[in-house]
């Protein structure tokens, strides 16, 4: 007893006994004061450390930027400044803008490198400095809102999506040091043996596409080996009664299925009662028809036809009952290849099916072997014309959606890839049609640009509604750094030479800089009206948005559209002869010292 009293009631131990303080309120107050002061000092130090970190990042970026400028100036001195195809020296404004876009890529990449290395995407905690209400401040003291290490998220199963999506952008921009570090990660740490149900669409366009493109650019076999590894894991998805793939596949076991929410009504039942007979787990049109470029390219580069066969079978199967207007609903039954009753759209879940019909034709050198793709695409473009409408009062051209016989005056920003596609495909028509489709492409691009210009932040929302007399109004109001509009501006600039498209692209870039750039990367907006930020840097921002912007201010010889075809994630694939020795890519890029950009 005496012993226990001496422990809790005397010596240093008494200071740990709450009763001691309850009997001495002044000491309690002093202790509280000390606690608050120490907390403030710690918080202040942490902030200081964070600010230093940011400074260091900024300085590193500045050093890189200056190095790049030096590189370019040396180029000028050596008479090696980038020339346009007409051998006209480049517009200095283009050089400056390209440099700014490159600096944005450096900023995005170094943030990923620092905070989310190896993860799929960089995701940020919400900033505590914005805590303004009493409740938020209390939460802060309960450490709910304390600064945390910035972190990544494995949104695609831990395949290093941002790393792989960025490889070719780093290469094209001549960011050698960053590229080599990413290459080392691919060689030593990229592991596809994961018990993870992956989206075969996302995995194909980002991972297979990103690796193949980097192989085509660099000739480094490691990228081809990795592309083959992941593609082999995806292949069982095509083992369905019709060959139309299941859209989800386990990367380790190869077991595949469709998402249960992808459900249209079977056509037979729809005529009897539209509420009957839902096809639980249909395949999604875009998810099933957007692997052709990558898998054909893989067959060409490995000499193994199995990849090409799987993806081409999907198109021949869909062609069996392809409608005269070439428009397919977004859900297809993989057991019988019948379209289920569902939306027809050039936006989400439809978009890249139409894009790939055209691009496989381009990839196949526009020969008779790929004629079917062009024919199907032209049919779809007839269908697209039937969905074109003009808004009032300002006459913006837009693409409607359709459900059965009813039309919906809604257009996704995702559908803004269409102007670029139309411009790319226009030259395959005779002169009248060519002009018609190019004009349509330009009109649609104007609408898409206005998706951006019409909001207070000058960034586009996710989709728009058109009602009589009111032109366009934002529906879903987030912006997740999507690329489609700048993609189309890139094509239109390349194919028409009209500098207006560069100006529009520059304005969009500046809006991203103003609203989406934060000290440690870029984030989307939760609302384009208020500018409230979300917390994710999507991998396609580095793969697509920044790449297309960079190319918008580069000479046409940089990734020439005569030699390369972009997959839907903006990964350029080299166009090679379809029937020659397919074991080696025929890279014809001029040899260049790494550190400079591709010329
Ligand atoms: C990208 O993954 C691709 O561009 C895809 O075709 C559509 N969605 C995103 C970008 O918005």
Coordinates of C-alpha atoms and ligand atoms in Angstrom, one line a residue:
X1 CA 0.0 0.0 0.0
X2 CA 2.7 2.4 1.1
X3 CA 4.6 1.5 -2.0
X4 CA 1.7 2.2 -4.3
X5 CA 1.1 5.5 -2.6
X6 CA 4.7 6.5 -3.2
X7 CA 4.4 5.7 -7.0
X8 CA 1.2 7.6 -7.7
X9 CA 1.4 10.3 -5.1
X10 CA 5.0 11.3 -5.0
X11 CA 8.0 11.8 -7.2
X12 CA 7.6 12.4 -10.9
X13 CA 4.6 10.1 -11.1
X14 CA 2.3 12.6 -9.3
X15 CA 2.5 14.8 -12.5
X16 CA 0.8 12.1 -14.4
X17 CA -2.1 11.9 -12.0
X18 CA -5.1 14.0 -13.3
X19 CA -6.3 14.5 -9.7
X20 CA -3.1 16.5 -9.1
X21 CA -4.1 19.0 -11.7
X22 CA -7.7 19.1 -10.7
X23 CA -6.6 20.3 -7.2
X24 CA -4.3 22.9 -8.8
X25 CA -6.3 24.8 -11.6
X26 CA -3.5 27.3 -12.2
X27 CA -1.2 24.5 -13.1
X28 CA -3.9 22.9 -15.3
X29 CA -4.2 26.2 -17.1
X30 CA -0.5 26.4 -17.5
X31 CA -0.3 22.9 -18.9
X32 CA -3.1 23.7 -21.3
X33 CA -1.3 26.8 -22.4
X34 CA 1.9 24.8 -22.8
X35 CA 0.1 22.2 -24.9
X36 CA -1.5 24.7 -27.2
X37 CA 1.9 26.6 -27.6
X38 CA 3.8 23.4 -28.4
X39 CA 1.0 22.3 -30.9
X40 CA 1.3 25.7 -32.6
X41 CA 5.0 25.4 -32.8
X42 CA 4.8 21.9 -34.2
X43 CA 2.1 23.0 -36.7
X44 CA 4.3 26.0 -37.6
X45 CA 7.4 23.8 -38.1
X46 CA 5.4 21.3 -40.2
X47 CA 4.1 24.1 -42.4
X48 CA 7.6 25.5 -42.7
X49 CA 8.9 22.1 -43.7
X50 CA 6.1 21.8 -46.2
X51 CA 6.8 25.2 -47.7
X52 CA 10.5 24.2 -48.0
X53 CA 9.6 21.1 -49.8
X54 CA 7.5 23.1 -52.2
X55 CA 10.4 25.6 -52.7
X56 CA 12.7 22.7 -53.4
X57 CA 10.3 21.3 -56.0
X58 CA 10.0 24.7 -57.6
X59 CA 13.7 25.2 -57.7
X60 CA 14.2 21.7 -59.2
X61 CA 11.6 22.5 -61.8
X62 CA 13.3 25.9 -62.5
X63 CA 16.7 24.2 -62.9
X64 CA 15.1 21.7 -65.3
X65 CA 13.4 24.5 -67.2
X66 CA 16.6 26.5 -67.6
X67 CA 18.4 23.3 -68.7
X68 CA 15.8 22.8 -71.4
X69 CA 16.0 26.4 -72.5
X70 CA 19.8 26.1 -72.7
X71 CA 19.3 23.0 -74.8
X72 CA 17.0 24.8 -77.2
X73 CA 19.3 27.8 -77.4
X74 CA 22.2 25.5 -78.2
X75 CA 20.1 24.0 -80.9
X76 CA 19.5 27.5 -82.3
X77 CA 23.2 28.2 -82.2
X78 CA 23.9 25.0 -84.1
X79 CA 21.3 25.8 -86.7
X80 CA 19.3 22.9 -85.2
X81 CA 16.2 24.9 -84.3
X82 CA 13.0 23.0 -85.1
X83 CA 11.9 23.7 -88.6
X84 CA 8.4 23.3 -90.0
X85 CA 7.9 20.9 -92.9
X86 CA 8.2 23.9 -95.2
X87 CA 11.6 24.7 -93.7
X88 CA 10.3 27.9 -92.3
X89 CA 11.8 28.8 -88.9
X90 CA 9.3 28.3 -86.1
X91 CA 7.1 31.0 -84.7
X92 CA 8.8 32.1 -81.5
X93 CA 5.4 32.3 -79.8
X94 CA 5.0 28.5 -80.5
X95 CA 8.4 27.8 -79.0
X96 CA 7.6 29.8 -75.9
X97 CA 4.2 28.1 -75.5
X98 CA 5.6 24.7 -76.0
X99 CA 8.1 25.4 -73.3
X100 CA 5.3 26.4 -70.9
X101 CA 3.5 23.2 -71.6
X102 CA 6.7 21.2 -71.0
X103 CA 7.2 23.0 -67.7
X104 CA 3.6 22.0 -66.8
X105 CA 4.6 18.4 -67.6
X106 CA 7.7 18.7 -65.4
X107 CA 5.5 20.0 -62.6
X108 CA 3.0 17.2 -62.9
X109 CA 5.6 14.5 -63.3
X110 CA 7.9 15.7 -60.4
X111 CA 4.8 15.8 -58.1
X112 CA 3.9 12.2 -59.1
X113 CA 7.5 11.2 -58.6
X114 CA 7.7 12.8 -55.2
X115 CA 4.3 11.8 -53.8
X116 CA 2.9 8.8 -55.6
X117 CA 5.8 7.0 -57.3
X118 CA 4.7 3.6 -58.7
X119 CA 1.1 4.2 -57.8
X120 CA -1.6 4.5 -60.5
X121 CA -2.5 8.1 -59.8
X122 CA -1.6 10.9 -57.6
X123 CA -4.3 11.8 -55.1
X124 CA -4.1 14.7 -52.7
X125 CA -5.6 15.2 -49.2
X126 CA -7.8 18.2 -49.1
X127 CA -5.9 21.3 -48.0
X128 CA -6.3 22.0 -44.3
X129 CA -5.6 25.7 -44.7
X130 CA -9.1 26.0 -46.1
X131 CA -10.5 25.0 -42.7
X132 CA -12.5 28.1 -41.8
X133 CA -15.4 27.0 -39.7
X134 CA -15.2 26.2 -36.0
X135 CA -16.1 22.6 -36.7
X136 CA -13.3 22.3 -39.2
X137 CA -10.8 23.8 -36.8
X138 CA -11.9 21.4 -34.1
X139 CA -11.5 18.5 -36.5
X140 CA -8.1 19.9 -37.3
X141 CA -7.1 19.7 -33.6
X142 CA -8.4 16.1 -33.5
X143 CA -5.9 15.5 -36.3
X144 CA -8.7 14.7 -38.9
X145 CA -7.4 17.4 -41.2
X146 CA -3.7 17.5 -40.4
X147 CA -1.3 17.7 -43.3
X148 CA -0.7 14.2 -44.6
X149 CA 1.9 12.9 -46.9
X150 CA 0.6 13.3 -50.4
X151 CA -0.2 9.9 -51.7
X152 CA -1.3 7.9 -54.7
X153 CA -4.2 5.7 -55.4
X154 CA -4.2 2.4 -57.2
X155 CA -7.3 3.1 -59.3
X156 CA -6.2 0.5 -62.0
X157 CA -5.0 -2.3 -59.7
X158 CA -1.5 -1.0 -59.1
X159 CA 0.0 -1.1 -62.6
X160 CA 1.7 2.3 -62.4
X161 CA -0.8 3.8 -64.7
X162 CA 0.5 7.4 -64.6
X163 CA 4.1 6.1 -65.0
X164 CA 3.2 4.1 -68.1
X165 CA 0.8 6.7 -69.5
X166 CA 3.6 9.3 -69.2
X167 CA 6.5 7.4 -70.8
X168 CA 6.0 8.6 -74.3
X169 CA 5.1 12.1 -73.3
X170 CA 8.4 12.3 -71.4
X171 CA 10.2 10.9 -74.4
X172 CA 8.6 13.2 -76.9
X173 CA 9.4 16.2 -74.7
X174 CA 13.0 15.1 -74.4
X175 CA 12.8 14.7 -70.6
X176 CA 15.6 12.1 -70.6
X177 CA 16.4 11.9 -66.9
X178 CA 12.8 11.4 -66.0
X179 CA 12.3 8.9 -68.8
X180 CA 15.3 6.8 -67.7
X181 CA 14.1 6.7 -64.1
X182 CA 10.6 5.6 -65.3
X183 CA 12.2 3.0 -67.6
X184 CA 14.2 1.5 -64.7
X185 CA 10.9 1.2 -62.7
X186 CA 9.3 -0.6 -65.6
X187 CA 12.2 -2.9 -65.9
X188 CA 12.5 -3.8 -62.2
X189 CA 9.2 -3.1 -60.4
X190 CA 6.3 -3.4 -62.9
X191 CA 4.5 -6.6 -62.0
X192 CA 1.3 -7.6 -63.7
X193 CA 0.8 -10.8 -61.6
X194 CA -2.0 -9.3 -59.5
X195 CA -5.2 -10.9 -58.2
X196 CA -7.1 -7.9 -59.5
X197 CA -10.2 -7.6 -61.6
X198 CA -9.0 -5.1 -64.2
X199 CA -10.9 -3.2 -66.9
X200 CA -9.6 -4.6 -70.1
X201 CA -10.4 -1.3 -71.9
X202 CA -8.5 0.9 -69.4
X203 CA -5.6 -1.6 -69.2
X204 CA -5.4 -1.8 -73.0
X205 CA -5.5 1.9 -73.8
X206 CA -3.2 3.0 -71.0
X207 CA -0.9 0.1 -70.3
X208 CA -0.6 -1.9 -73.6
X209 CA -0.9 1.4 -75.6
X210 CA 1.6 3.3 -73.4
X211 CA 4.2 0.5 -73.5
X212 CA 3.9 -0.2 -77.3
X213 CA 4.1 3.5 -78.1
X214 CA 7.3 3.8 -76.0
X215 CA 8.7 0.8 -77.7
X216 CA 8.0 2.3 -81.1
X217 CA 9.7 5.6 -80.0
X218 CA 12.7 4.2 -78.2
X219 CA 13.2 0.7 -79.8
X220 CA 13.8 -0.6 -76.2
X221 CA 12.7 -4.2 -76.0
X222 CA 11.7 -4.1 -72.4
X223 CA 8.6 -2.2 -73.3
X224 CA 7.5 -4.8 -75.9
X225 CA 8.1 -7.6 -73.4
X226 CA 6.0 -5.9 -70.8
X227 CA 3.2 -5.1 -73.4
X228 CA 3.1 -8.8 -74.4
X229 CA 3.0 -9.9 -70.7
X230 CA -0.1 -7.7 -69.9
X231 CA -1.8 -8.4 -73.3
X232 CA -1.5 -12.2 -72.7
X233 CA -3.2 -11.7 -69.3
X234 CA -6.1 -9.9 -71.1
X235 CA -6.6 -12.4 -73.9
X236 CA -9.0 -14.8 -72.1
X237 CA -11.5 -11.9 -72.0
X238 CA -12.3 -12.6 -75.7
X239 CA -13.3 -16.2 -75.0
X240 CA -17.0 -15.7 -75.3
X241 CA -19.5 -17.4 -77.6
X242 CA -19.3 -14.6 -80.1
X243 CA -15.7 -13.3 -79.4
X244 CA -17.2 -10.0 -78.1
X245 CA -15.1 -9.6 -75.0
X246 CA -16.1 -9.5 -71.4
X247 CA -15.0 -6.2 -70.0
X248 CA -13.4 -7.2 -66.7
X249 CA -10.7 -9.8 -66.2
X250 CA -8.7 -11.0 -63.3
X251 CA -5.0 -10.4 -64.2
X252 CA -3.9 -13.5 -62.3
X253 CA -6.6 -16.1 -62.9
X254 CA -7.8 -14.9 -66.3
X255 CA -11.4 -15.3 -65.1
X256 CA -13.6 -12.7 -66.9
X257 CA -17.0 -11.2 -66.6
X258 CA -19.0 -8.1 -67.4
X259 CA -19.9 -5.4 -64.9
X260 CA -23.4 -6.2 -63.5
X261 CA -24.6 -2.6 -64.0
X262 CA -24.0 -2.8 -67.7
X263 CA -27.5 -3.9 -68.6
X264 CA -29.7 -3.2 -71.6
X265 CA -33.0 -4.7 -72.5
X266 CA -32.9 -7.6 -75.0
X267 CA -34.4 -6.4 -78.3
X268 CA -36.9 -9.3 -78.4
X269 CA -38.4 -8.5 -75.0
X270 CA -38.4 -4.8 -75.6
X271 CA -41.1 -5.0 -78.2
X272 CA -43.3 -6.9 -75.8
X273 CA -42.6 -5.0 -72.6
X274 CA -39.5 -2.8 -72.1
X275 CA -39.4 -3.8 -68.4
X276 CA -38.7 -7.4 -69.2
X277 CA -35.6 -9.4 -69.7
X278 CA -32.7 -7.2 -68.8
X279 CA -29.4 -8.5 -70.1
X280 CA -27.5 -8.4 -66.8
X281 CA -23.9 -7.9 -67.6
X282 CA -23.8 -6.8 -71.2
X283 CA -20.5 -5.8 -72.8
X284 CA -20.0 -2.1 -73.4
X285 CA -19.6 -0.9 -77.0
X286 CA -16.5 1.3 -76.4
X287 CA -14.9 -1.1 -74.0
X288 CA -15.2 -3.9 -76.6
X289 CA -14.3 -2.0 -79.7
X290 CA -11.2 -0.1 -78.5
X291 CA -8.5 -2.7 -78.4
X292 CA -8.0 -3.1 -82.2
X293 CA -5.1 -0.6 -82.6
X294 CA -3.1 -1.9 -79.7
X295 CA -3.6 -5.6 -80.4
X296 CA -3.0 -5.3 -84.1
X297 CA 0.2 -3.3 -83.4
X298 CA 1.3 -6.1 -80.9
X299 CA 0.8 -8.8 -83.6
X300 CA 2.8 -6.7 -86.0
X301 CA 5.7 -6.2 -83.6
X302 CA 5.8 -9.8 -82.2
X303 CA 4.9 -11.6 -85.4
X304 CA 2.3 -13.5 -83.4
X305 CA -1.2 -13.2 -85.1
X306 CA -3.2 -14.2 -82.1
X307 CA -3.7 -10.7 -80.7
X308 CA -4.9 -9.3 -84.0
X309 CA -7.2 -12.3 -84.6
X310 CA -9.1 -11.7 -81.3
X311 CA -9.8 -8.1 -81.9
X312 CA -10.6 -8.2 -85.6
X313 CA -13.2 -11.0 -84.9
X314 CA -15.1 -8.4 -82.7
X315 CA -15.5 -6.1 -85.7
X316 CA -16.5 -8.8 -88.2
X317 CA -19.1 -10.0 -85.6
X318 CA -20.5 -6.5 -85.1
X319 CA -20.6 -6.0 -88.9
X320 CA -22.9 -9.0 -89.4
X321 CA -25.9 -6.9 -88.2
X322 CA -24.4 -3.5 -88.5
X323 CA -27.3 -1.0 -89.0
X324 CA -27.5 1.2 -92.1
X325 CA -26.8 4.3 -90.0
X326 CA -23.8 2.6 -88.4
X327 CA -25.0 3.6 -84.9
X328 CA -24.8 0.9 -82.2
X329 CA -26.3 1.2 -78.7
X330 CA -23.8 1.2 -75.8
X331 CA -24.7 -2.3 -74.6
X332 CA -24.1 -5.5 -76.6
X333 CA -24.9 -9.0 -75.5
X334 CA -21.7 -11.0 -75.7
X335 CA -23.6 -14.3 -76.1
X336 CA -25.3 -13.4 -79.4
X337 CA -23.7 -10.1 -80.4
X338 CA -27.2 -8.4 -80.3
X339 CA -27.3 -4.8 -79.3
X340 CA -29.4 -4.4 -76.2
X341 CA -31.9 -1.5 -76.0
X342 CA -29.8 1.3 -74.7
X343 CA -28.4 4.8 -75.5
X344 CA -26.7 5.6 -78.8
X345 CA -24.0 8.2 -78.2
X346 CA -20.6 9.6 -79.3
X347 CA -20.0 10.3 -75.6
X348 CA -19.3 7.9 -72.7
X349 CA -19.4 4.2 -73.5
X350 CA -19.8 4.7 -77.3
X351 CA -17.1 7.2 -78.3
X352 CA -13.9 5.3 -79.1
X353 CA -15.6 2.4 -80.9
X354 CA -16.2 4.9 -83.8
X355 CA -12.8 6.4 -83.3
X356 CA -11.1 3.0 -83.8
X357 CA -13.0 2.1 -86.9
X358 CA -11.3 5.1 -88.6
X359 CA -7.9 4.6 -87.0
X360 CA -7.5 1.0 -87.8
X361 CA -8.1 2.0 -91.4
X362 CA -5.3 4.6 -91.0
X363 CA -3.1 2.1 -89.2
X364 CA -3.6 -0.3 -92.0
X365 CA -2.3 2.2 -94.6
X366 CA -5.8 2.7 -95.9
X367 CA -5.4 -0.4 -98.1
X368 CA -8.1 -2.8 -99.3
X369 CA -7.3 -5.1 -96.4
X370 CA -8.8 -2.6 -94.0
X371 CA -11.6 -1.4 -96.3
X372 CA -14.2 -2.9 -94.0
X373 CA -13.2 -0.5 -91.2
X374 CA -13.6 2.6 -93.5
X375 CA -16.9 1.4 -94.8
X376 CA -18.3 0.8 -91.3
X377 CA -16.9 4.2 -90.2
X378 CA -18.6 6.0 -93.2
X379 CA -21.9 4.3 -92.3
X380 CA -21.4 5.6 -88.7
X381 CA -20.7 9.1 -90.0
X382 CA -24.0 9.0 -91.8
X383 CA -25.6 8.1 -88.5
X384 CA -23.7 10.9 -86.8
X385 CA -25.1 13.4 -89.4
X386 CA -28.6 12.3 -88.3
X387 CA -27.8 13.3 -84.7
X388 CA -26.5 16.8 -85.6
X389 CA -28.5 19.8 -84.4
X390 CA -28.0 23.5 -84.0
X391 CA -28.7 25.4 -80.8
X392 CA -30.7 28.6 -80.6
X393 CA -30.1 31.4 -80.5
X394 CA -26.4 31.2 -81.3
X395 CA -26.4 28.2 -83.7
X396 CA -23.9 26.0 -81.9
X397 CA -23.6 22.7 -83.7
X398 CA -23.9 19.7 -81.4
X399 CA -24.3 15.9 -81.5
X400 CA -27.5 14.6 -79.8
X401 CA -27.9 11.3 -78.1
X402 CA -30.6 8.8 -79.0
X403 CA -32.6 6.2 -77.2
X404 CA -34.9 4.1 -79.4
X405 CA -36.8 6.7 -81.4
X406 CA -36.3 9.6 -78.9
X407 CA -33.5 12.1 -79.1
X408 CA -31.8 13.8 -76.2
X409 CA -30.3 17.3 -76.5
X410 CA -27.2 16.4 -74.5
X411 CA -23.6 16.2 -75.4
X412 CA -20.7 14.9 -73.3
X413 CA -17.4 16.7 -73.3
X414 CA -16.1 13.2 -74.1
X415 CA -17.8 13.5 -77.6
X416 CA -15.4 16.4 -78.3
X417 CA -13.0 13.9 -79.7
X418 CA -15.3 13.8 -82.7
X419 CA -14.1 17.0 -84.5
X420 CA -10.6 15.6 -84.5
X421 CA -11.9 12.3 -85.8
X422 CA -13.9 13.9 -88.5
X423 CA -11.0 16.1 -89.6
X424 CA -8.7 13.0 -89.8
X425 CA -11.3 11.0 -91.8
X426 CA -12.4 13.8 -94.1
X427 CA -9.6 13.3 -96.6
X428 CA -10.7 9.8 -97.4
X429 CA -13.9 11.2 -99.0
X430 CA -14.3 12.8 -102.4
X431 CA -13.9 16.6 -102.5
X432 CA -17.6 17.5 -101.6
X433 CA -17.9 15.2 -98.7
X434 CA -14.4 16.1 -97.5
X435 CA -15.4 19.7 -97.3
X436 CA -18.7 18.9 -95.7
X437 CA -17.1 16.8 -92.9
X438 CA -14.2 19.3 -92.4
X439 CA -16.8 22.1 -92.0
X440 CA -18.7 20.0 -89.5
X441 CA -15.5 19.2 -87.6
X442 CA -14.8 23.0 -87.4
X443 CA -18.3 23.8 -86.2
X444 CA -18.2 21.1 -83.5
X445 CA -14.8 22.3 -82.4
X446 CA -16.3 25.8 -81.9
X447 CA -19.0 24.3 -79.7
X448 CA -16.5 22.3 -77.7
X449 CA -14.3 25.4 -77.2
X450 CA -17.4 27.2 -76.0
X451 CA -18.0 24.4 -73.4
X452 CA -14.9 25.9 -71.9
X453 CA -15.4 29.6 -72.6
X454 CA -19.0 29.6 -71.3
X455 CA -18.0 28.9 -67.6
X456 CA -16.6 31.3 -65.1
X457 CA -13.4 29.2 -64.8
X458 CA -13.1 28.8 -68.6
X459 CA -12.9 25.0 -68.1
X460 CA -15.6 22.7 -69.5
X461 CA -18.0 20.7 -67.5
X462 CA -18.5 17.0 -68.1
X463 CA -21.7 17.3 -70.2
X464 CA -24.0 20.0 -71.6
X465 CA -27.7 20.3 -72.3
X466 CA -29.2 22.3 -75.2
X467 CA -32.6 23.7 -74.7
X468 CA -34.5 25.9 -77.1
X469 CA -33.5 29.5 -76.8
X470 CA -30.8 28.9 -74.3
X471 CA -27.9 27.5 -76.2
X472 CA -25.8 25.3 -73.9
X473 CA -25.9 24.8 -70.2
X474 CA -23.7 22.7 -68.0
X475 CA -25.2 19.5 -66.7
X476 CA -22.6 17.6 -64.6
X477 CA -20.3 20.4 -63.6
X478 CA -17.0 18.7 -62.8
X479 CA -13.9 18.8 -64.9
X480 CA -11.4 16.0 -64.5
X481 CA -8.6 17.4 -66.8
X482 CA -10.0 15.6 -69.8
X483 CA -8.2 16.0 -73.2
X484 CA -10.9 15.6 -75.9
X485 CA -11.2 19.2 -76.9
X486 CA -7.5 19.9 -77.1
X487 CA -7.1 16.6 -79.0
X488 CA -9.5 17.9 -81.6
X489 CA -7.8 21.3 -81.7
X490 CA -4.5 19.5 -82.3
X491 CA -5.9 17.6 -85.3
X492 CA -7.6 20.7 -86.7
X493 CA -4.4 22.7 -86.4
X494 CA -2.4 20.0 -88.1
X495 CA -4.9 19.4 -90.9
X496 CA -6.0 23.0 -91.7
X497 CA -3.0 25.1 -90.5
X498 CA -5.5 27.6 -89.0
X499 CA -3.7 29.2 -86.1
X500 CA -7.0 30.0 -84.4
X501 CA -6.9 26.4 -83.0
X502 CA -3.6 27.1 -81.4
X503 CA -5.1 30.2 -79.7
X504 CA -8.0 28.3 -78.4
X505 CA -5.7 25.6 -77.1
X506 CA -3.5 28.2 -75.4
X507 CA -6.6 29.7 -73.7
X508 CA -7.6 26.3 -72.4
X509 CA -4.1 25.6 -71.2
X510 CA -4.1 28.9 -69.3
X511 CA -7.4 28.0 -67.6
X512 CA -5.9 24.7 -66.4
X513 CA -2.9 26.6 -65.1
X514 CA -5.1 29.1 -63.3
X515 CA -7.6 26.7 -61.8
X516 CA -6.1 23.2 -61.7
X517 CA -2.4 23.8 -60.9
X518 CA -1.6 23.4 -57.2
X519 CA 1.8 23.4 -55.5
X520 CA 2.1 19.6 -55.9
X521 CA 0.7 18.8 -59.3
X522 CA -2.7 19.3 -60.9
X523 CA -6.2 18.5 -59.9
X524 CA -9.6 18.6 -61.5
X525 CA -12.5 20.8 -60.5
X526 CA -15.5 19.6 -58.6
X527 CA -17.4 22.4 -60.1
X528 CA -16.4 24.6 -63.1
X529 CA -18.8 27.3 -61.9
X530 CA -17.2 27.8 -58.5
X531 CA -13.7 26.5 -59.2
X532 CA -13.8 24.2 -56.2
X533 CA -11.1 21.6 -56.6
X534 CA -11.1 17.8 -56.6
X535 CA -8.1 15.9 -55.3
X536 CA -6.9 13.7 -58.2
X537 CA -4.4 14.1 -61.0
X538 CA -5.8 11.8 -63.6
X539 CA -3.2 9.8 -65.6
X540 CA -4.6 10.9 -68.9
X541 CA -3.7 14.5 -68.1
X542 CA 0.0 13.6 -68.6
X543 CA -0.7 11.0 -71.3
X544 CA -3.1 13.1 -73.4
X545 CA -3.9 16.7 -72.3
X546 CA -0.4 17.9 -72.0
X547 CA 0.9 15.8 -74.9
X548 CA -1.7 17.2 -77.3
X549 CA -1.1 20.7 -76.1
X550 CA 2.7 20.3 -76.6
X551 CA 2.1 19.0 -80.1
X552 CA -0.2 21.8 -80.8
X553 CA 2.8 24.1 -80.5
X554 CA 5.3 21.8 -82.3
X555 CA 6.0 21.5 -86.0
X556 CA 3.9 19.0 -87.9
X557 CA 7.0 16.8 -88.4
X558 CA 7.0 16.0 -84.6
X559 CA 4.9 12.7 -84.6
X560 CA 3.7 13.3 -88.1
X561 CA 0.2 12.1 -88.8
X562 CA 1.5 10.4 -92.0
X563 CA 3.6 8.1 -89.9
X564 CA 1.9 7.7 -86.6
X565 CA -1.6 6.9 -85.4
X566 CA -2.7 7.9 -81.9
X567 CA -4.6 5.4 -79.7
X568 CA -7.5 6.8 -77.7
X569 CA -5.1 7.5 -74.8
X570 CA -2.9 9.6 -77.1
X571 CA -0.2 7.0 -77.4
X572 CA 1.3 7.3 -80.9
X573 CA 1.7 3.9 -82.7
X574 CA 4.0 3.7 -85.7
X575 CA 2.2 2.9 -88.9
X576 CA 3.9 -0.1 -90.4
X577 CA 3.0 -2.3 -93.4
X578 CA 0.3 -4.7 -92.5
X579 CA 1.7 -7.7 -94.4
X580 CA 5.5 -7.4 -94.4
X581 CA 7.9 -9.0 -91.9
X582 CA 6.1 -8.0 -88.8
X583 CA 8.8 -8.9 -86.3
X584 CA 10.5 -5.5 -86.3
X585 CA 9.0 -2.0 -86.0
X586 CA 10.1 0.1 -88.9
X587 CA 11.1 3.1 -86.9
X588 CA 12.2 5.9 -89.2
X589 CA 12.7 8.6 -86.7
X590 CA 15.8 10.5 -87.3
X591 CA 18.4 9.5 -84.8
X592 CA 18.7 12.0 -82.1
X593 CA 20.6 12.5 -79.0
X594 CA 18.3 12.2 -76.0
X595 CA 17.7 15.4 -74.2
X596 CA 16.4 17.2 -77.3
X597 CA 12.9 16.9 -78.5
X598 CA 11.9 14.7 -81.4
X599 CA 12.2 16.4 -84.7
Ligands
LIG1 C1 -9.2 8.6 -71.6 O1 -8.9 7.5 -70.9 C2 -9.4 8.2 -73.1 O2 -9.3 9.3 -73.9 C3 -10.7 7.6 -73.3 O3 -10.9 7.3 -74.7 C4 -11.8 8.4 -72.8 N1 -11.6 8.8 -71.4 C5 -10.3 9.3 -71.0 C6 -10.1 10.8 -71.2 O4 -11.2 11.6 -71.0

